[in-house]
Short mmCIF file of C-alpha atoms and ligand atoms in Angstrom, two decimals:
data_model
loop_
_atom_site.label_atom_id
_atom_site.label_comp_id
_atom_site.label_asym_id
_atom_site.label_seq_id
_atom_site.Cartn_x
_atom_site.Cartn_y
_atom_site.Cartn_z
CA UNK A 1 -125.07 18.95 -5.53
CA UNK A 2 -123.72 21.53 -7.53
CA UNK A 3 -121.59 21.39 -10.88
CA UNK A 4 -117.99 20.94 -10.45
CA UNK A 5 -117.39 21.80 -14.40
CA UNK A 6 -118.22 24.81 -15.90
CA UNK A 7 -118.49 27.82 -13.61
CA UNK A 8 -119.79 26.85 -10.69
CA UNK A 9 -117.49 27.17 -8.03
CA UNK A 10 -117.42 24.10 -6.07
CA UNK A 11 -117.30 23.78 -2.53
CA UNK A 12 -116.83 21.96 0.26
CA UNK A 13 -117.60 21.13 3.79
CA UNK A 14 -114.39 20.87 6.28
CA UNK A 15 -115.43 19.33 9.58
CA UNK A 16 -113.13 19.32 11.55
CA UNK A 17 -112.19 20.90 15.66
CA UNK A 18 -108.54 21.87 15.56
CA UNK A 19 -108.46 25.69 14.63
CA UNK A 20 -105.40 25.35 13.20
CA UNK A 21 -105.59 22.42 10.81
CA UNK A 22 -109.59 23.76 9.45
CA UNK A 23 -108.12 27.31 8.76
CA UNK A 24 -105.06 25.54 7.23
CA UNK A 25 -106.96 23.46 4.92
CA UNK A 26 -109.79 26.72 4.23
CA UNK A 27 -106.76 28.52 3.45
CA UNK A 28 -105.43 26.00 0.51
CA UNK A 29 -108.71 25.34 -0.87
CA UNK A 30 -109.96 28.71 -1.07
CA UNK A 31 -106.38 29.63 -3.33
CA UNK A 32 -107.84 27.09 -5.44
CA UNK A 33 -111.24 28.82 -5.48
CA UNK A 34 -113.32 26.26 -3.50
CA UNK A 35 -115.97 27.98 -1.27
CA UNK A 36 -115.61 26.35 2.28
CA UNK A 37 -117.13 26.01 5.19
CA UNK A 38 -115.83 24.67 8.38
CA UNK A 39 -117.96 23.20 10.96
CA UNK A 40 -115.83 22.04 14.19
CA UNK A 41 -118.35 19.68 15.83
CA UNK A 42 -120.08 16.35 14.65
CA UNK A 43 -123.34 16.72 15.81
CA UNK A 44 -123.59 20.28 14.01
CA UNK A 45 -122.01 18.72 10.81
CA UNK A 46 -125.02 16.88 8.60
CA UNK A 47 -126.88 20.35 9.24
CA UNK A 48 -123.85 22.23 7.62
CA UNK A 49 -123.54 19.73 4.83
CA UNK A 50 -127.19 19.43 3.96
CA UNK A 51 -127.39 23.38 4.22
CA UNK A 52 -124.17 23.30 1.95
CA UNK A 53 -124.76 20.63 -0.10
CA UNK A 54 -121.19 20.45 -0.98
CA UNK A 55 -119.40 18.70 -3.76
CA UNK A 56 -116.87 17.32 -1.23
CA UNK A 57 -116.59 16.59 2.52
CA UNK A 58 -113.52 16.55 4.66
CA UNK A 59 -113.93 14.64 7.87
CA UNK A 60 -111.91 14.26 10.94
CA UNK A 61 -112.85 11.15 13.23
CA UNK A 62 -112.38 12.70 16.80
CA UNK A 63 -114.82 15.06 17.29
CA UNK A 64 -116.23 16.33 19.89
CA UNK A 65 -119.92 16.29 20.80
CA UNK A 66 -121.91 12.76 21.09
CA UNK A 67 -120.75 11.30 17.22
CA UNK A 68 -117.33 10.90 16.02
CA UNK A 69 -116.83 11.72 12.33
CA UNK A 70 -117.25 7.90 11.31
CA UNK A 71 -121.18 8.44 12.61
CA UNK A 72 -121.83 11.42 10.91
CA UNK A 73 -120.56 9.46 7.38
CA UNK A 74 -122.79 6.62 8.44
CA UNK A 75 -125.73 8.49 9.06
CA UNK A 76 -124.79 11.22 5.77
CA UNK A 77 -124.26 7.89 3.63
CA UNK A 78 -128.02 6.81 3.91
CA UNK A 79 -129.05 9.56 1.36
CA UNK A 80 -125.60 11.62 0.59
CA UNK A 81 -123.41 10.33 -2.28
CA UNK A 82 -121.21 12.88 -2.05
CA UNK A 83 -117.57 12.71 -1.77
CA UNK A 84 -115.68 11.52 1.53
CA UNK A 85 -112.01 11.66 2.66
CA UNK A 86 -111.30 11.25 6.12
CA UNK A 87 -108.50 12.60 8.51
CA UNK A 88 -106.96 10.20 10.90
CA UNK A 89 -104.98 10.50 13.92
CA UNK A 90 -104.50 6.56 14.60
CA UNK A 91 -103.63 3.43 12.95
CA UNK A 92 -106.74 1.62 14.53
CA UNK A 93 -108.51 4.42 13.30
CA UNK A 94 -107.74 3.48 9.49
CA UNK A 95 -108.79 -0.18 10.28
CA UNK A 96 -112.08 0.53 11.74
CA UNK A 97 -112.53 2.80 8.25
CA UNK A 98 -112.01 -0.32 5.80
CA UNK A 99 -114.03 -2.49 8.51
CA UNK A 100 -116.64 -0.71 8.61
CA UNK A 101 -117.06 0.13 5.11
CA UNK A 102 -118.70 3.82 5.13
CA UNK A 103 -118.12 4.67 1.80
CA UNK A 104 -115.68 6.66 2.43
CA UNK A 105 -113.91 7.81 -1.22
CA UNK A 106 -110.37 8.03 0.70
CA UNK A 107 -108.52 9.03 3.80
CA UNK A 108 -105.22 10.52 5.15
CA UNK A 109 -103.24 10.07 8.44
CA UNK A 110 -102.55 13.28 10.58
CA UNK A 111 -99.78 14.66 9.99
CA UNK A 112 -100.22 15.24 6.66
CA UNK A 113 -99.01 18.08 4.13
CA UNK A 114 -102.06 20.47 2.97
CA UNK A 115 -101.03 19.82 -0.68
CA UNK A 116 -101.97 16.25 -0.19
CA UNK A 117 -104.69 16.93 0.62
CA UNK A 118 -105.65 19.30 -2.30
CA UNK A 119 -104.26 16.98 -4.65
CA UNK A 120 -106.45 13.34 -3.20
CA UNK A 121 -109.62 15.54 -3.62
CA UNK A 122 -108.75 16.93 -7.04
CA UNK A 123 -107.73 12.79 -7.81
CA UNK A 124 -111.22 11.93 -6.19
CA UNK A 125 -113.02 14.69 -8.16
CA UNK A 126 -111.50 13.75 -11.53
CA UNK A 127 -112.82 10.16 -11.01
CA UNK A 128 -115.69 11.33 -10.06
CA UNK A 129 -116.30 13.25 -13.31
CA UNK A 130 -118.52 11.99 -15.82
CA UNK A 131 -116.68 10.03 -18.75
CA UNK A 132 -116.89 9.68 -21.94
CA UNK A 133 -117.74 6.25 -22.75
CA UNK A 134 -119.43 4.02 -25.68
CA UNK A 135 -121.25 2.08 -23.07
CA UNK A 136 -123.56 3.89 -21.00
CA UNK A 137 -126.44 1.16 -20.09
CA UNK A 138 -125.35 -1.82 -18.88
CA UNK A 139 -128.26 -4.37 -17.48
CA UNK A 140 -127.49 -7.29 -15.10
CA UNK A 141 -130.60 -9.14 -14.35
CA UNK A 142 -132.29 -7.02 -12.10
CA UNK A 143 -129.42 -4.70 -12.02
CA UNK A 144 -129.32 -1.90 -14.20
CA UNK A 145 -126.50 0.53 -14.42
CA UNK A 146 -126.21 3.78 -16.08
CA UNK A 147 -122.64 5.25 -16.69
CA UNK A 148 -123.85 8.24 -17.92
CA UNK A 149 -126.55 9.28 -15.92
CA UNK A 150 -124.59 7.59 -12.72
CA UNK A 151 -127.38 5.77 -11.99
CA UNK A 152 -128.09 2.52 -10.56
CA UNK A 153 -130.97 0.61 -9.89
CA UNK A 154 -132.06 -2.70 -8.13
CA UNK A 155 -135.52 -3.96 -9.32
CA UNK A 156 -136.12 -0.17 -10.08
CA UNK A 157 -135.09 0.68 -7.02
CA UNK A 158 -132.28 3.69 -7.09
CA UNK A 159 -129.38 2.45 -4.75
CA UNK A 160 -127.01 5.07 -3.35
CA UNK A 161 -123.00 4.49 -4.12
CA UNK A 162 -120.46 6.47 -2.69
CA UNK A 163 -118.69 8.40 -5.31
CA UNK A 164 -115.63 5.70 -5.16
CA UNK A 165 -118.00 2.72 -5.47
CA UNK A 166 -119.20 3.93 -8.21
CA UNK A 167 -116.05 4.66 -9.94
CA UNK A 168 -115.09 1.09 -8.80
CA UNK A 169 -118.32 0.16 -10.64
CA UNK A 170 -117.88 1.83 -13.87
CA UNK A 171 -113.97 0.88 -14.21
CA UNK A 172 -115.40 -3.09 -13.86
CA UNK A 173 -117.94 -2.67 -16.54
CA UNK A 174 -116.12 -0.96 -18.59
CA UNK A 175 -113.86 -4.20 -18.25
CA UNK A 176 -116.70 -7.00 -18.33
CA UNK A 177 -115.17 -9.84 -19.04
CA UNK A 178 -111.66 -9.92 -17.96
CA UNK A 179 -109.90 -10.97 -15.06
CA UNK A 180 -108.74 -8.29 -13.26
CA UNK A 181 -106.04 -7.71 -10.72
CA UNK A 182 -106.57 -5.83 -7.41
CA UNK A 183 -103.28 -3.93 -8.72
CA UNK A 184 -105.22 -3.11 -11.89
CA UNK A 185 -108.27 -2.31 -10.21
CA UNK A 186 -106.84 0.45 -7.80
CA UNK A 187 -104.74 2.13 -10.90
CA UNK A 188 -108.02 2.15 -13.00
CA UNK A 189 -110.17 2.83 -10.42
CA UNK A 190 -108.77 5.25 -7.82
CA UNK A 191 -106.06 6.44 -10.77
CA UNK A 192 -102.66 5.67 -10.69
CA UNK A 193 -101.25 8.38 -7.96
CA UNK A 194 -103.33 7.01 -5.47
CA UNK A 195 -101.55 5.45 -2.52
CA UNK A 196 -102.88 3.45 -0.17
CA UNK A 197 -103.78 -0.20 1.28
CA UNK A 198 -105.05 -2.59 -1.12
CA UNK A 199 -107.59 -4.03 1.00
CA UNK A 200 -109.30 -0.96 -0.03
CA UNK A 201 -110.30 -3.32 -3.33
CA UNK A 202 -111.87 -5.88 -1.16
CA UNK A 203 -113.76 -3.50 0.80
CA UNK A 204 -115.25 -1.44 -1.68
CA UNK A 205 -116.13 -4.97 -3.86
CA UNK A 206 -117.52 -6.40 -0.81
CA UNK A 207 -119.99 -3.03 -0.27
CA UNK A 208 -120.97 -3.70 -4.52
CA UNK A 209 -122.02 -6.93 -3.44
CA UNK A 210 -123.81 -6.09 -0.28
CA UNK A 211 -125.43 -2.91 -2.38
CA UNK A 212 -126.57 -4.53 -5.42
CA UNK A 213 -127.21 -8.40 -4.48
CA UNK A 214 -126.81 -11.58 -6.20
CA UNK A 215 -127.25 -10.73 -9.77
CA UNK A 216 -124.31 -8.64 -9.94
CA UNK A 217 -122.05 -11.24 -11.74
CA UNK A 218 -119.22 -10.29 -10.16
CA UNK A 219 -116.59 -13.28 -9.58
CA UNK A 220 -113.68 -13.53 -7.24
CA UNK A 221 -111.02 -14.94 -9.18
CA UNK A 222 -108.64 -17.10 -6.58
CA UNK A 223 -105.02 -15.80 -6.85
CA UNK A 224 -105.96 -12.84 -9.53
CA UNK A 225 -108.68 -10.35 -8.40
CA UNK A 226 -112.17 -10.05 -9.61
CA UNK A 227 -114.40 -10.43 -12.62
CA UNK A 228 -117.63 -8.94 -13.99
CA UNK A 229 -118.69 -11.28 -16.44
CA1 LIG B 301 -109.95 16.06 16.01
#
């Protein structure tokens, strides 16, 4: 992946089949000085993004071709950290998202303004960015996490977190020890613009879990939240 900071230019990967929406959203990103590429079919799209290697991905869910775009973030999730936000055309589409728990970093229902758009990938970027931060090592049992290096490891093993679980991660540690409220978590997590269900908490705590196993000591606190203790 390539720097965000600094002068790299970043890019990203737009997949996405109407015409109009793609050149729409090249259009905004490219007056911010992204590099984009568009690729308008899901079965061509992990090719484009692991040719692009892109610091974000936009992806629509109805495709054409075999996969719809909630495939392609399955399949790109098994060795691809790298930034998701989703376009929707359905309600039911939005459900099967948080069901399904891709690791998607965020999503937005069609119709939606390009300037949105811009401005939930700059949010997910800027959360995304390293922090500065006293604690950088933090070891749970067999779990091992490193804020600075954005590492973490099971029995040694490196484990792959989307770019929000991770941010969900590092916003917990850096709050071991207090009880905190799913209200609190999405503000300190996913920042305090962000707008969107709250079951968004559960999901992403629930893929932690699943991700890092039992020695995460990460407590559901009835009628509050959760708790890394
Ligand atoms: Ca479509």
């Amino acid at each position: 992946m390539s720097s965000v900071s600094g002068t790299t230019t970043p890019t990203i990967v737009i997949v996405e089949d109407e015409p109009d929406i793609a050149d729409l959203l090249a259009l905004y990103f490219t007056r911010e000085e992204w590099s984009v590429s568009i690729c308008d079919n899901a079965d061509r799209a992990l090719d484009v993004i692991r040719a692009r290697q892109p610091d974000f991905v936009i992806l629509d869910i109805g495709l054409p071709g075999e996969q719809d775009g909630l495939d392609v973030c399955r399949e790109l999730r098994k060795t691809n950290n790298v930034p998701v936000l989703f376009l929707t055309a359905r309600d039911d589409e939005v459900d099967r998202i948080l069901g399904l728990e891709l690791g998607a970093d965020d999503y937005v229902t069609k119709p939606f303004s390009p300037r949105e758009i811009v401005a939930r990938v700059k949010a997910i970027m800027r959360r995304g960015a390293p922090t500065e931060s006293a604690t950088t090592r933090v070891e749970f049992g067999t779990v091992v996490v490193d804020l600075e290096r954005r590492e973490v490891r099971v029995n040694g093993d490196e484990i792959v977190l989307a770019a929000q679980e991770f941010a969900l991660l590092d916003y917990l540690v850096q709050n071991t020890g207090i009880a905190l409220s799913r209200e609190q978590i999405l503000s300190g997590a996913w920042g305090p613009d962000w707008v969107g269900d709250i079951r968004t908490v559960d999901v992403h705590i629930r893929q932690l879990r699943r991700k890092l196993g039992d020695d995460l000591p990460l407590a559901t606190v009835r009628g509050t939240g959760y708790r890394l203790s």
